[in-house]
């Protein structure tokens, strides 16, 4: 009996002091979803670019300029004199509309209305926000926004769907500079 107790104690001590081993995961992720999603997004961007470039090539009356921010623009009315451009905190007053590339109006200037916007302090979709920075008071500009600079994957939950490139005709009425430097 004494030997049995000693054998039990030795076995408990030897098996009880075993170090923890790392457990293997039940499932592994290869990252293939992310890679596949990136491929699809690149393909979407290429398709939109081709569609927009085809649209621009049909606009013989306009000279479009590619911006650093991924959209295109053309001056309908250009102010040549050296005037101010909007900067952080400035309040601008402008009118704009939104259209599909086929020219179908989504939101007219009348339905959106005249708008005051404080630069970089209020929400506005990326393309339009960056486009307004290029404008001077009195200018009319036509912008062509790929979906990723407009409403992107989510749309606007009303009339603009998923991944829709847009045309916008913008009139910048005035800039009131913020003098709180």
mmCIF file with all atom_site columns, N, CA and C in Angstrom, residues 2-49:
data_model
loop_
_atom_site.group_PDB
_atom_site.id
_atom_site.type_symbol
_atom_site.label_atom_id
_atom_site.label_alt_id
_atom_site.label_comp_id
_atom_site.label_asym_id
_atom_site.label_entity_id
_atom_site.label_seq_id
_atom_site.pdbx_PDB_ins_code
_atom_site.Cartn_x
_atom_site.Cartn_y
_atom_site.Cartn_z
_atom_site.occupancy
_atom_site.B_iso_or_equiv
_atom_site.pdbx_formal_charge
_atom_site.auth_seq_id
_atom_site.auth_comp_id
_atom_site.auth_asym_id
_atom_site.auth_atom_id
_atom_site.pdbx_PDB_model_num
ATOM 1   N N  . UNK A 1 2  ? 1.955   1.202  0.738   1.00 0.00 ? 2  UNK A N  1
ATOM 2   C CA . UNK A 1 2  ? 2.861   2.319  0.814   1.00 0.00 ? 2  UNK A CA 1
ATOM 3   C C  . UNK A 1 2  ? 3.465   2.597  -0.561  1.00 0.00 ? 2  UNK A C  1
ATOM 4   N N  . UNK A 1 3  ? 3.797   1.538  -1.282  1.00 0.00 ? 3  UNK A N  1
ATOM 5   C CA . UNK A 1 3  ? 4.361   1.699  -2.638  1.00 0.00 ? 3  UNK A CA 1
ATOM 6   C C  . UNK A 1 3  ? 3.334   2.315  -3.594  1.00 0.00 ? 3  UNK A C  1
ATOM 7   N N  . UNK A 1 4  ? 2.098   1.934  -3.425  1.00 0.00 ? 4  UNK A N  1
ATOM 8   C CA . UNK A 1 4  ? 1.044   2.471  -4.280  1.00 0.00 ? 4  UNK A CA 1
ATOM 9   C C  . UNK A 1 4  ? 0.862   3.974  -4.063  1.00 0.00 ? 4  UNK A C  1
ATOM 10  N N  . UNK A 1 5  ? 0.933   4.416  -2.815  1.00 0.00 ? 5  UNK A N  1
ATOM 11  C CA . UNK A 1 5  ? 0.805   5.829  -2.494  1.00 0.00 ? 5  UNK A CA 1
ATOM 12  C C  . UNK A 1 5  ? 1.991   6.608  -3.081  1.00 0.00 ? 5  UNK A C  1
ATOM 13  N N  . UNK A 1 6  ? 3.174   6.044  -2.983  1.00 0.00 ? 6  UNK A N  1
ATOM 14  C CA . UNK A 1 6  ? 4.369   6.708  -3.516  1.00 0.00 ? 6  UNK A CA 1
ATOM 15  C C  . UNK A 1 6  ? 4.275   6.814  -5.043  1.00 0.00 ? 6  UNK A C  1
ATOM 16  N N  . UNK A 1 7  ? 3.794   5.761  -5.684  1.00 0.00 ? 7  UNK A N  1
ATOM 17  C CA . UNK A 1 7  ? 3.663   5.774  -7.142  1.00 0.00 ? 7  UNK A CA 1
ATOM 18  C C  . UNK A 1 7  ? 2.628   6.824  -7.560  1.00 0.00 ? 7  UNK A C  1
ATOM 19  N N  . UNK A 1 8  ? 1.530   6.923  -6.833  1.00 0.00 ? 8  UNK A N  1
ATOM 20  C CA . UNK A 1 8  ? 0.510   7.924  -7.136  1.00 0.00 ? 8  UNK A CA 1
ATOM 21  C C  . UNK A 1 8  ? 1.045   9.343  -6.953  1.00 0.00 ? 8  UNK A C  1
ATOM 22  N N  . UNK A 1 9  ? 1.768   9.577  -5.861  1.00 0.00 ? 9  UNK A N  1
ATOM 23  C CA . UNK A 1 9  ? 2.325   10.902 -5.611  1.00 0.00 ? 9  UNK A CA 1
ATOM 24  C C  . UNK A 1 9  ? 3.345   11.288 -6.685  1.00 0.00 ? 9  UNK A C  1
ATOM 25  N N  . UNK A 1 10 ? 4.201   10.347 -7.061  1.00 0.00 ? 10 UNK A N  1
ATOM 26  C CA . UNK A 1 10 ? 5.213   10.637 -8.086  1.00 0.00 ? 10 UNK A CA 1
ATOM 27  C C  . UNK A 1 10 ? 4.525   10.925 -9.425  1.00 0.00 ? 10 UNK A C  1
ATOM 28  N N  . UNK A 1 11 ? 3.512   10.142 -9.761  1.00 0.00 ? 11 UNK A N  1
ATOM 29  C CA . UNK A 1 11 ? 2.826   10.376 -11.035 1.00 0.00 ? 11 UNK A CA 1
ATOM 30  C C  . UNK A 1 11 ? 2.064   11.700 -11.019 1.00 0.00 ? 11 UNK A C  1
ATOM 31  N N  . UNK A 1 12 ? 1.449   12.068 -9.907  1.00 0.00 ? 12 UNK A N  1
ATOM 32  C CA . UNK A 1 12 ? 0.751   13.342 -9.821  1.00 0.00 ? 12 UNK A CA 1
ATOM 33  C C  . UNK A 1 12 ? 1.719   14.513 -9.969  1.00 0.00 ? 12 UNK A C  1
ATOM 34  N N  . UNK A 1 13 ? 2.857   14.411 -9.299  1.00 0.00 ? 13 UNK A N  1
ATOM 35  C CA . UNK A 1 13 ? 3.840   15.486 -9.376  1.00 0.00 ? 13 UNK A CA 1
ATOM 36  C C  . UNK A 1 13 ? 4.400   15.590 -10.793 1.00 0.00 ? 13 UNK A C  1
ATOM 37  N N  . UNK A 1 14 ? 4.700   14.483 -11.426 1.00 0.00 ? 14 UNK A N  1
ATOM 38  C CA . UNK A 1 14 ? 5.311   14.539 -12.763 1.00 0.00 ? 14 UNK A CA 1
ATOM 39  C C  . UNK A 1 14 ? 4.304   15.002 -13.816 1.00 0.00 ? 14 UNK A C  1
ATOM 40  N N  . UNK A 1 15 ? 3.053   14.586 -13.729 1.00 0.00 ? 15 UNK A N  1
ATOM 41  C CA . UNK A 1 15 ? 2.052   15.022 -14.708 1.00 0.00 ? 15 UNK A CA 1
ATOM 42  C C  . UNK A 1 15 ? 1.449   16.378 -14.331 1.00 0.00 ? 15 UNK A C  1
ATOM 43  N N  . UNK A 1 16 ? 1.420   16.714 -13.089 1.00 0.00 ? 16 UNK A N  1
ATOM 44  C CA . UNK A 1 16 ? 0.853   17.981 -12.640 1.00 0.00 ? 16 UNK A CA 1
ATOM 45  C C  . UNK A 1 16 ? 1.755   19.162 -12.941 1.00 0.00 ? 16 UNK A C  1
ATOM 46  N N  . UNK A 1 17 ? 3.023   18.953 -13.102 1.00 0.00 ? 17 UNK A N  1
ATOM 47  C CA . UNK A 1 17 ? 3.974   20.038 -13.368 1.00 0.00 ? 17 UNK A CA 1
ATOM 48  C C  . UNK A 1 17 ? 4.247   20.227 -14.853 1.00 0.00 ? 17 UNK A C  1
ATOM 49  N N  . UNK A 1 18 ? 3.478   19.590 -15.652 1.00 0.00 ? 18 UNK A N  1
ATOM 50  C CA . UNK A 1 18 ? 3.659   19.699 -17.102 1.00 0.00 ? 18 UNK A CA 1
ATOM 51  C C  . UNK A 1 18 ? 3.392   21.148 -17.530 1.00 0.00 ? 18 UNK A C  1
ATOM 52  N N  . UNK A 1 19 ? 4.238   21.698 -18.398 1.00 0.00 ? 19 UNK A N  1
ATOM 53  C CA . UNK A 1 19 ? 4.064   23.076 -18.865 1.00 0.00 ? 19 UNK A CA 1
ATOM 54  C C  . UNK A 1 19 ? 2.901   23.143 -19.851 1.00 0.00 ? 19 UNK A C  1
ATOM 55  N N  . UNK A 1 20 ? 2.298   24.350 -19.921 1.00 0.00 ? 20 UNK A N  1
ATOM 56  C CA . UNK A 1 20 ? 1.180   24.541 -20.840 1.00 0.00 ? 20 UNK A CA 1
ATOM 57  C C  . UNK A 1 20 ? 1.683   24.552 -22.280 1.00 0.00 ? 20 UNK A C  1
ATOM 58  N N  . UNK A 1 21 ? 0.961   23.874 -23.115 1.00 0.00 ? 21 UNK A N  1
ATOM 59  C CA . UNK A 1 21 ? 1.282   23.886 -24.532 1.00 0.00 ? 21 UNK A CA 1
ATOM 60  C C  . UNK A 1 21 ? 0.304   24.824 -25.226 1.00 0.00 ? 21 UNK A C  1
ATOM 61  N N  . UNK A 1 22 ? 0.805   25.487 -26.247 1.00 0.00 ? 22 UNK A N  1
ATOM 62  C CA . UNK A 1 22 ? -0.050  26.386 -27.005 1.00 0.00 ? 22 UNK A CA 1
ATOM 63  C C  . UNK A 1 22 ? -1.111  25.575 -27.729 1.00 0.00 ? 22 UNK A C  1
ATOM 64  N N  . UNK A 1 23 ? -2.333  26.112 -27.684 1.00 0.00 ? 23 UNK A N  1
ATOM 65  C CA . UNK A 1 23 ? -3.415  25.422 -28.386 1.00 0.00 ? 23 UNK A CA 1
ATOM 66  C C  . UNK A 1 23 ? -3.458  25.885 -29.832 1.00 0.00 ? 23 UNK A C  1
ATOM 67  N N  . UNK A 1 24 ? -3.780  24.982 -30.698 1.00 0.00 ? 24 UNK A N  1
ATOM 68  C CA . UNK A 1 24 ? -3.896  25.318 -32.104 1.00 0.00 ? 24 UNK A CA 1
ATOM 69  C C  . UNK A 1 24 ? -5.273  25.915 -32.363 1.00 0.00 ? 24 UNK A C  1
ATOM 70  N N  . UNK A 1 25 ? -5.342  26.911 -33.267 1.00 0.00 ? 25 UNK A N  1
ATOM 71  C CA . UNK A 1 25 ? -6.639  27.515 -33.556 1.00 0.00 ? 25 UNK A CA 1
ATOM 72  C C  . UNK A 1 25 ? -7.578  26.522 -34.225 1.00 0.00 ? 25 UNK A C  1
ATOM 73  N N  . UNK A 1 26 ? -8.875  26.721 -33.999 1.00 0.00 ? 26 UNK A N  1
ATOM 74  C CA . UNK A 1 26 ? -9.855  25.844 -34.610 1.00 0.00 ? 26 UNK A CA 1
ATOM 75  C C  . UNK A 1 26 ? -9.966  26.089 -36.110 1.00 0.00 ? 26 UNK A C  1
ATOM 76  N N  . UNK A 1 27 ? -9.778  27.330 -36.518 1.00 0.00 ? 27 UNK A N  1
ATOM 77  C CA . UNK A 1 27 ? -9.802  27.642 -37.948 1.00 0.00 ? 27 UNK A CA 1
ATOM 78  C C  . UNK A 1 27 ? -8.740  28.692 -38.230 1.00 0.00 ? 27 UNK A C  1
ATOM 79  N N  . UNK A 1 28 ? -8.267  28.734 -39.449 1.00 0.00 ? 28 UNK A N  1
ATOM 80  C CA . UNK A 1 28 ? -7.258  29.715 -39.813 1.00 0.00 ? 28 UNK A CA 1
ATOM 81  C C  . UNK A 1 28 ? -7.789  30.596 -40.938 1.00 0.00 ? 28 UNK A C  1
ATOM 82  N N  . UNK A 1 29 ? -7.357  31.845 -40.933 1.00 0.00 ? 29 UNK A N  1
ATOM 83  C CA . UNK A 1 29 ? -7.741  32.793 -41.974 1.00 0.00 ? 29 UNK A CA 1
ATOM 84  C C  . UNK A 1 29 ? -6.516  33.033 -42.850 1.00 0.00 ? 29 UNK A C  1
ATOM 85  N N  . UNK A 1 30 ? -6.722  32.947 -44.135 1.00 0.00 ? 30 UNK A N  1
ATOM 86  C CA . UNK A 1 30 ? -5.597  33.109 -45.049 1.00 0.00 ? 30 UNK A CA 1
ATOM 87  C C  . UNK A 1 30 ? -5.432  34.540 -45.541 1.00 0.00 ? 30 UNK A C  1
ATOM 88  N N  . UNK A 1 31 ? -6.414  35.411 -45.290 1.00 0.00 ? 31 UNK A N  1
ATOM 89  C CA . UNK A 1 31 ? -6.353  36.769 -45.797 1.00 0.00 ? 31 UNK A CA 1
ATOM 90  C C  . UNK A 1 31 ? -6.812  36.860 -47.240 1.00 0.00 ? 31 UNK A C  1
ATOM 91  N N  . UNK A 1 32 ? -7.320  35.757 -47.762 1.00 0.00 ? 32 UNK A N  1
ATOM 92  C CA . UNK A 1 32 ? -7.725  35.748 -49.163 1.00 0.00 ? 32 UNK A CA 1
ATOM 93  C C  . UNK A 1 32 ? -8.931  36.663 -49.409 1.00 0.00 ? 32 UNK A C  1
ATOM 94  N N  . UNK A 1 33 ? -9.790  36.851 -48.421 1.00 0.00 ? 33 UNK A N  1
ATOM 95  C CA . UNK A 1 33 ? -10.944 37.741 -48.583 1.00 0.00 ? 33 UNK A CA 1
ATOM 96  C C  . UNK A 1 33 ? -10.481 39.174 -48.817 1.00 0.00 ? 33 UNK A C  1
ATOM 97  N N  . UNK A 1 34 ? -9.510  39.602 -48.033 1.00 0.00 ? 34 UNK A N  1
ATOM 98  C CA . UNK A 1 34 ? -8.997  40.962 -48.168 1.00 0.00 ? 34 UNK A CA 1
ATOM 99  C C  . UNK A 1 34 ? -8.310  41.132 -49.520 1.00 0.00 ? 34 UNK A C  1
ATOM 100 N N  . UNK A 1 35 ? -7.536  40.139 -49.919 1.00 0.00 ? 35 UNK A N  1
ATOM 101 C CA . UNK A 1 35 ? -6.861  40.211 -51.218 1.00 0.00 ? 35 UNK A CA 1
ATOM 102 C C  . UNK A 1 35 ? -7.869  40.238 -52.356 1.00 0.00 ? 35 UNK A C  1
ATOM 103 N N  . UNK A 1 36 ? -8.896  39.436 -52.246 1.00 0.00 ? 36 UNK A N  1
ATOM 104 C CA . UNK A 1 36 ? -9.936  39.392 -53.280 1.00 0.00 ? 36 UNK A CA 1
ATOM 105 C C  . UNK A 1 36 ? -10.701 40.714 -53.334 1.00 0.00 ? 36 UNK A C  1
ATOM 106 N N  . UNK A 1 37 ? -10.989 41.283 -52.173 1.00 0.00 ? 37 UNK A N  1
ATOM 107 C CA . UNK A 1 37 ? -11.682 42.563 -52.099 1.00 0.00 ? 37 UNK A CA 1
ATOM 108 C C  . UNK A 1 37 ? -10.836 43.663 -52.734 1.00 0.00 ? 37 UNK A C  1
ATOM 109 N N  . UNK A 1 38 ? -9.538  43.655 -52.479 1.00 0.00 ? 38 UNK A N  1
ATOM 110 C CA . UNK A 1 38 ? -8.641  44.655 -53.077 1.00 0.00 ? 38 UNK A CA 1
ATOM 111 C C  . UNK A 1 38 ? -8.622  44.519 -54.598 1.00 0.00 ? 38 UNK A C  1
ATOM 112 N N  . UNK A 1 39 ? -8.603  43.300 -55.090 1.00 0.00 ? 39 UNK A N  1
ATOM 113 C CA . UNK A 1 39 ? -8.637  43.076 -56.547 1.00 0.00 ? 39 UNK A CA 1
ATOM 114 C C  . UNK A 1 39 ? -9.921  43.619 -57.148 1.00 0.00 ? 39 UNK A C  1
ATOM 115 N N  . UNK A 1 40 ? -11.054 43.352 -56.492 1.00 0.00 ? 40 UNK A N  1
ATOM 116 C CA . UNK A 1 40 ? -12.340 43.834 -56.988 1.00 0.00 ? 40 UNK A CA 1
ATOM 117 C C  . UNK A 1 40 ? -12.400 45.356 -56.990 1.00 0.00 ? 40 UNK A C  1
ATOM 118 N N  . UNK A 1 41 ? -11.868 45.984 -55.936 1.00 0.00 ? 41 UNK A N  1
ATOM 119 C CA . UNK A 1 41 ? -11.873 47.450 -55.858 1.00 0.00 ? 41 UNK A CA 1
ATOM 120 C C  . UNK A 1 41 ? -10.997 48.067 -56.947 1.00 0.00 ? 41 UNK A C  1
ATOM 121 N N  . UNK A 1 42 ? -9.844  47.464 -57.211 1.00 0.00 ? 42 UNK A N  1
ATOM 122 C CA . UNK A 1 42 ? -8.971  47.966 -58.279 1.00 0.00 ? 42 UNK A CA 1
ATOM 123 C C  . UNK A 1 42 ? -9.664  47.839 -59.627 1.00 0.00 ? 42 UNK A C  1
ATOM 124 N N  . UNK A 1 43 ? -10.359 46.730 -59.823 1.00 0.00 ? 43 UNK A N  1
ATOM 125 C CA . UNK A 1 43 ? -11.081 46.520 -61.078 1.00 0.00 ? 43 UNK A CA 1
ATOM 126 C C  . UNK A 1 43 ? -12.204 47.559 -61.226 1.00 0.00 ? 43 UNK A C  1
ATOM 127 N N  . UNK A 1 44 ? -12.919 47.828 -60.143 1.00 0.00 ? 44 UNK A N  1
ATOM 128 C CA . UNK A 1 44 ? -13.993 48.838 -60.155 1.00 0.00 ? 44 UNK A CA 1
ATOM 129 C C  . UNK A 1 44 ? -13.439 50.215 -60.499 1.00 0.00 ? 44 UNK A C  1
ATOM 130 N N  . UNK A 1 45 ? -12.308 50.588 -59.898 1.00 0.00 ? 45 UNK A N  1
ATOM 131 C CA . UNK A 1 45 ? -11.691 51.888 -60.161 1.00 0.00 ? 45 UNK A CA 1
ATOM 132 C C  . UNK A 1 45 ? -11.280 51.984 -61.631 1.00 0.00 ? 45 UNK A C  1
ATOM 133 N N  . UNK A 1 46 ? -10.708 50.927 -62.176 1.00 0.00 ? 46 UNK A N  1
ATOM 134 C CA . UNK A 1 46 ? -10.306 50.921 -63.587 1.00 0.00 ? 46 UNK A CA 1
ATOM 135 C C  . UNK A 1 46 ? -11.519 51.059 -64.505 1.00 0.00 ? 46 UNK A C  1
ATOM 136 N N  . UNK A 1 47 ? -12.613 50.360 -64.176 1.00 0.00 ? 47 UNK A N  1
ATOM 137 C CA . UNK A 1 47 ? -13.827 50.454 -64.986 1.00 0.00 ? 47 UNK A CA 1
ATOM 138 C C  . UNK A 1 47 ? -14.418 51.864 -64.931 1.00 0.00 ? 47 UNK A C  1
ATOM 139 N N  . UNK A 1 48 ? -14.464 52.446 -63.747 1.00 0.00 ? 48 UNK A N  1
ATOM 140 C CA . UNK A 1 48 ? -14.985 53.809 -63.609 1.00 0.00 ? 48 UNK A CA 1
ATOM 141 C C  . UNK A 1 48 ? -14.116 54.799 -64.366 1.00 0.00 ? 48 UNK A C  1
ATOM 142 N N  . UNK A 1 49 ? -12.808 54.636 -64.264 1.00 0.00 ? 49 UNK A N  1
ATOM 143 C CA . UNK A 1 49 ? -11.885 55.534 -64.968 1.00 0.00 ? 49 UNK A CA 1
ATOM 144 C C  . UNK A 1 49 ? -12.134 55.455 -66.477 1.00 0.00 ? 49 UNK A C  1
#
